[in-house]
mmCIF file of C-alpha atoms and ligand atoms in Angstrom:
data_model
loop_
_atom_site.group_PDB
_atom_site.id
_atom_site.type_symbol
_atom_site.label_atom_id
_atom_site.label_comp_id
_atom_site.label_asym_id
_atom_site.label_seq_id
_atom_site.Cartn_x
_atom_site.Cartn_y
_atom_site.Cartn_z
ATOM 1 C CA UNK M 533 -12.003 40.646 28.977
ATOM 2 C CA UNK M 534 -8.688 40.609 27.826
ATOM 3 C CA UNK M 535 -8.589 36.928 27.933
ATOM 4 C CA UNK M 536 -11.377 36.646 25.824
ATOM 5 C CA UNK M 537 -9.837 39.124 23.377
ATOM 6 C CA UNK M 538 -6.874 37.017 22.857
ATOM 7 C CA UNK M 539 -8.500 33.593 22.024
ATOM 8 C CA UNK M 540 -9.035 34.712 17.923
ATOM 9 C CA UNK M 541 -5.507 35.567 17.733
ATOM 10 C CA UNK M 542 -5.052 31.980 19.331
ATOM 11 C CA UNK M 543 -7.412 30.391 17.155
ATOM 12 C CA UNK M 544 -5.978 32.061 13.998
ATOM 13 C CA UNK M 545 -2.735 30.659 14.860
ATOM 14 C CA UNK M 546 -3.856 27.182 15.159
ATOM 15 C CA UNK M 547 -5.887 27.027 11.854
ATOM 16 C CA UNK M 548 -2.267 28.704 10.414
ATOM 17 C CA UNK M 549 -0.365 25.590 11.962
ATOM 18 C CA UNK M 550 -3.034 23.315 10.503
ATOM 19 C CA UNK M 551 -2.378 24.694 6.728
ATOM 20 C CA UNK M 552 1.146 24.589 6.835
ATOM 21 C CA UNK M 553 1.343 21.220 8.167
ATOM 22 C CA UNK M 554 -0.790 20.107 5.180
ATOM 23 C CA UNK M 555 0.546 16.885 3.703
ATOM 24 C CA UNK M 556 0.429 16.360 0.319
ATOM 25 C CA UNK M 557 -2.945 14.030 -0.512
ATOM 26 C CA UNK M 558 -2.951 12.186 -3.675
ATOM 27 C CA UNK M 559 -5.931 13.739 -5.031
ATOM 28 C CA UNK M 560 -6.384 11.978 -8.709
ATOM 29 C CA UNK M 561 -4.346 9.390 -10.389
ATOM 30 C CA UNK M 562 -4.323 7.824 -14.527
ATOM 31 C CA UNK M 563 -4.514 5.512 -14.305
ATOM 32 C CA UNK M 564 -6.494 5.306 -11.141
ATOM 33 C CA UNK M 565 -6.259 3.079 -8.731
ATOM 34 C CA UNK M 566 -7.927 -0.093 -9.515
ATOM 35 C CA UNK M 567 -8.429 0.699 -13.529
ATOM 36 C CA UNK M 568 -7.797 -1.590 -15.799
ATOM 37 C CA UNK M 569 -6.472 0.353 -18.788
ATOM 38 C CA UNK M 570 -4.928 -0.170 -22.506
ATOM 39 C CA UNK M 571 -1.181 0.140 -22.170
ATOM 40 C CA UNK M 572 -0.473 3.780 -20.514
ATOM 41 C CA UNK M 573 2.256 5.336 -21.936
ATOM 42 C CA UNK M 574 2.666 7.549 -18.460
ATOM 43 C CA UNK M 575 1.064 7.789 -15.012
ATOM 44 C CA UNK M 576 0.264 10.571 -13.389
ATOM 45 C CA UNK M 577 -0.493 11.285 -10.329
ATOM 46 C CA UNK M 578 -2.150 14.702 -9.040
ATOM 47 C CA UNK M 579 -1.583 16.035 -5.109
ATOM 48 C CA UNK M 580 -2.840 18.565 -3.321
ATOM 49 C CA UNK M 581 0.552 20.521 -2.318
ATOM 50 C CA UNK M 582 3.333 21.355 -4.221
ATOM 51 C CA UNK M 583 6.034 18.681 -4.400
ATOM 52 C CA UNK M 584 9.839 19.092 -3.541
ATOM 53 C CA UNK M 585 11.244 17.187 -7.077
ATOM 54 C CA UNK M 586 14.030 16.330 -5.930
ATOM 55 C CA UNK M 587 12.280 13.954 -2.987
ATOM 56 C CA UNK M 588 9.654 12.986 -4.725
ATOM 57 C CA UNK M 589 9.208 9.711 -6.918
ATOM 58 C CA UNK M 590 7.597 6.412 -7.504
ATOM 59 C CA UNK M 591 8.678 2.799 -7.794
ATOM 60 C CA UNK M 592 6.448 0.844 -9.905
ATOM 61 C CA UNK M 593 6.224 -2.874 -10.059
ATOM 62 C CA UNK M 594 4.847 -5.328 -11.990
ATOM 63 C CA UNK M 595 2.914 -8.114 -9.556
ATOM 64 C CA UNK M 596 0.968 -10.301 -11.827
ATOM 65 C CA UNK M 597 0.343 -11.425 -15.387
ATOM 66 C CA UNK M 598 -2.514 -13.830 -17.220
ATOM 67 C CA UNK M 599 -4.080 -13.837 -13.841
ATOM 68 C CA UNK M 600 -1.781 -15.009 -11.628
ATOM 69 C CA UNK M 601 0.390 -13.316 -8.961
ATOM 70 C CA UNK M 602 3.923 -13.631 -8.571
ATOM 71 C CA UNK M 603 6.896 -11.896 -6.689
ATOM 72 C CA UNK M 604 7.174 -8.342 -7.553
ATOM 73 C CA UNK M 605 9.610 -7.063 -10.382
ATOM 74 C CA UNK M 606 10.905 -3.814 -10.736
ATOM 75 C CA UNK M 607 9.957 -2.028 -14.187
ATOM 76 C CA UNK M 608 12.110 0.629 -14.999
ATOM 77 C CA UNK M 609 10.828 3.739 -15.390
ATOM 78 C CA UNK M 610 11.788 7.552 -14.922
ATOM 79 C CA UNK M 611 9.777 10.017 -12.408
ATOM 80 C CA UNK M 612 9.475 13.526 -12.300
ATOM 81 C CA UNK M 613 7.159 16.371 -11.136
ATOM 82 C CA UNK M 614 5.634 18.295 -14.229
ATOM 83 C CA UNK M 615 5.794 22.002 -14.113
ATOM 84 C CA UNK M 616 2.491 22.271 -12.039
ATOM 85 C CA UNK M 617 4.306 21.288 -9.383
ATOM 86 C CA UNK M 618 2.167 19.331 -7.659
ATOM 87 C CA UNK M 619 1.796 16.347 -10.746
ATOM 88 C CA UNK M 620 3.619 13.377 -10.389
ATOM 89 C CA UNK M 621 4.656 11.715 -13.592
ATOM 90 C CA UNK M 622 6.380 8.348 -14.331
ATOM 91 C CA UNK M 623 7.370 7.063 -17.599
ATOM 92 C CA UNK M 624 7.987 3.714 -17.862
ATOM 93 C CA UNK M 625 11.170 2.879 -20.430
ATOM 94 C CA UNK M 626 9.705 0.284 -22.550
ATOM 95 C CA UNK M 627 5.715 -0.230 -23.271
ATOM 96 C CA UNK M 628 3.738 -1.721 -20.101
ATOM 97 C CA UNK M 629 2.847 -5.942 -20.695
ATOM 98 C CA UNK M 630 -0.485 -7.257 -20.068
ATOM 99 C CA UNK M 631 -0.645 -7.802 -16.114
ATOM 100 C CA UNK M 632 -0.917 -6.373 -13.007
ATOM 101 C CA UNK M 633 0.729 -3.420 -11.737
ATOM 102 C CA UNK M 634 1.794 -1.935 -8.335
ATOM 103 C CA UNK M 635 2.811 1.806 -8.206
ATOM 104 C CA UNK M 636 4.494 2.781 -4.401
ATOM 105 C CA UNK M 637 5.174 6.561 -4.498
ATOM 106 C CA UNK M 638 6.771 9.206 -1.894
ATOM 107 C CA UNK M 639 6.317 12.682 -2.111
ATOM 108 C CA UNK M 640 7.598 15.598 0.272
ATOM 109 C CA UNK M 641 6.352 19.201 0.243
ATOM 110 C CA UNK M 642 6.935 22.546 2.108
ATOM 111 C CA UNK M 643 7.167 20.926 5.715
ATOM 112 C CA UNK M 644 9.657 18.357 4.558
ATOM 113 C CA UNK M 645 7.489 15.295 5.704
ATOM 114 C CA UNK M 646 8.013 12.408 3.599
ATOM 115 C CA UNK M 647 4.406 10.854 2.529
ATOM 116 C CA UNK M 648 3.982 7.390 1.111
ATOM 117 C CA UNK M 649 1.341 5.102 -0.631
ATOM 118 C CA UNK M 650 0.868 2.863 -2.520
ATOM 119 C CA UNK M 651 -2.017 1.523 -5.723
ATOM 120 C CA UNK M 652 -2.216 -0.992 -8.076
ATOM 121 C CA UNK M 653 -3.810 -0.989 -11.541
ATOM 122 C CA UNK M 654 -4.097 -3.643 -14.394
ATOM 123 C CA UNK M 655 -3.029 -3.280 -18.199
ATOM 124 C CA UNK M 656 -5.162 -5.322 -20.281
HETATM 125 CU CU1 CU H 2082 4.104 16.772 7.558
#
């Protein structure tokens, strides 16, 4: 009986474990993964747990134009998490070109586990 008595408490705890280990799931993204948009004048990209800003970013790179691949280049842009806390938001520095793109972001929340991924998108 008293072993039985104990198993919600032990149950309770491991559902507990299992939120706080949550890692942070990109939930939405604009423009989303795949699109093929006019020229965005941010991204953003929506998770489902609060972000740490100052570990959090996103690299974006520009992989193709006029149909044809070639060697990723760097665009420079700024990141940062919106008040929300849990939108990610880059901002390129000059207007996005015609081509394909290839955002690669990291985000960390509360258990300090660095998450990565990675989407591309195409500006028409
Ligand atoms: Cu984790």
């Amino acid at each position: 009986m008293r072993r039985l008595s104990l198993l919600p408490a032990a149950a309770a705890l491991v559902l507990f474990a299992g939120v706080a280990e949550a890692h942070p799931k990109l939930v939405s993204a604009s423009p989303a993964p795949n699109a093929v948009v006019a020229k965005p004048a941010r991204l953003e990209l929506h998770f489902s747990e609060r972000l740490m800003p100052k570990l959090s970013g996103a690299d974006l790179m520009m992989t193709g134009m006029k149909g044809m691949n070639h060697a990723p280049i760097k665009v420079a842009a700024t990141s940062a998490v919106a008040a929300d806390g849990r939108t990610l938001i880059v901002r390129p520095r000059a207007p996005l070109g015609a081509g394909r793109y290839s955002l690669a972001w990291h985000v960390v929340s509360a258990d300090t586990h660095r998450i990565v991924g990675n989407y591309a998108f195409t500006v028409k």
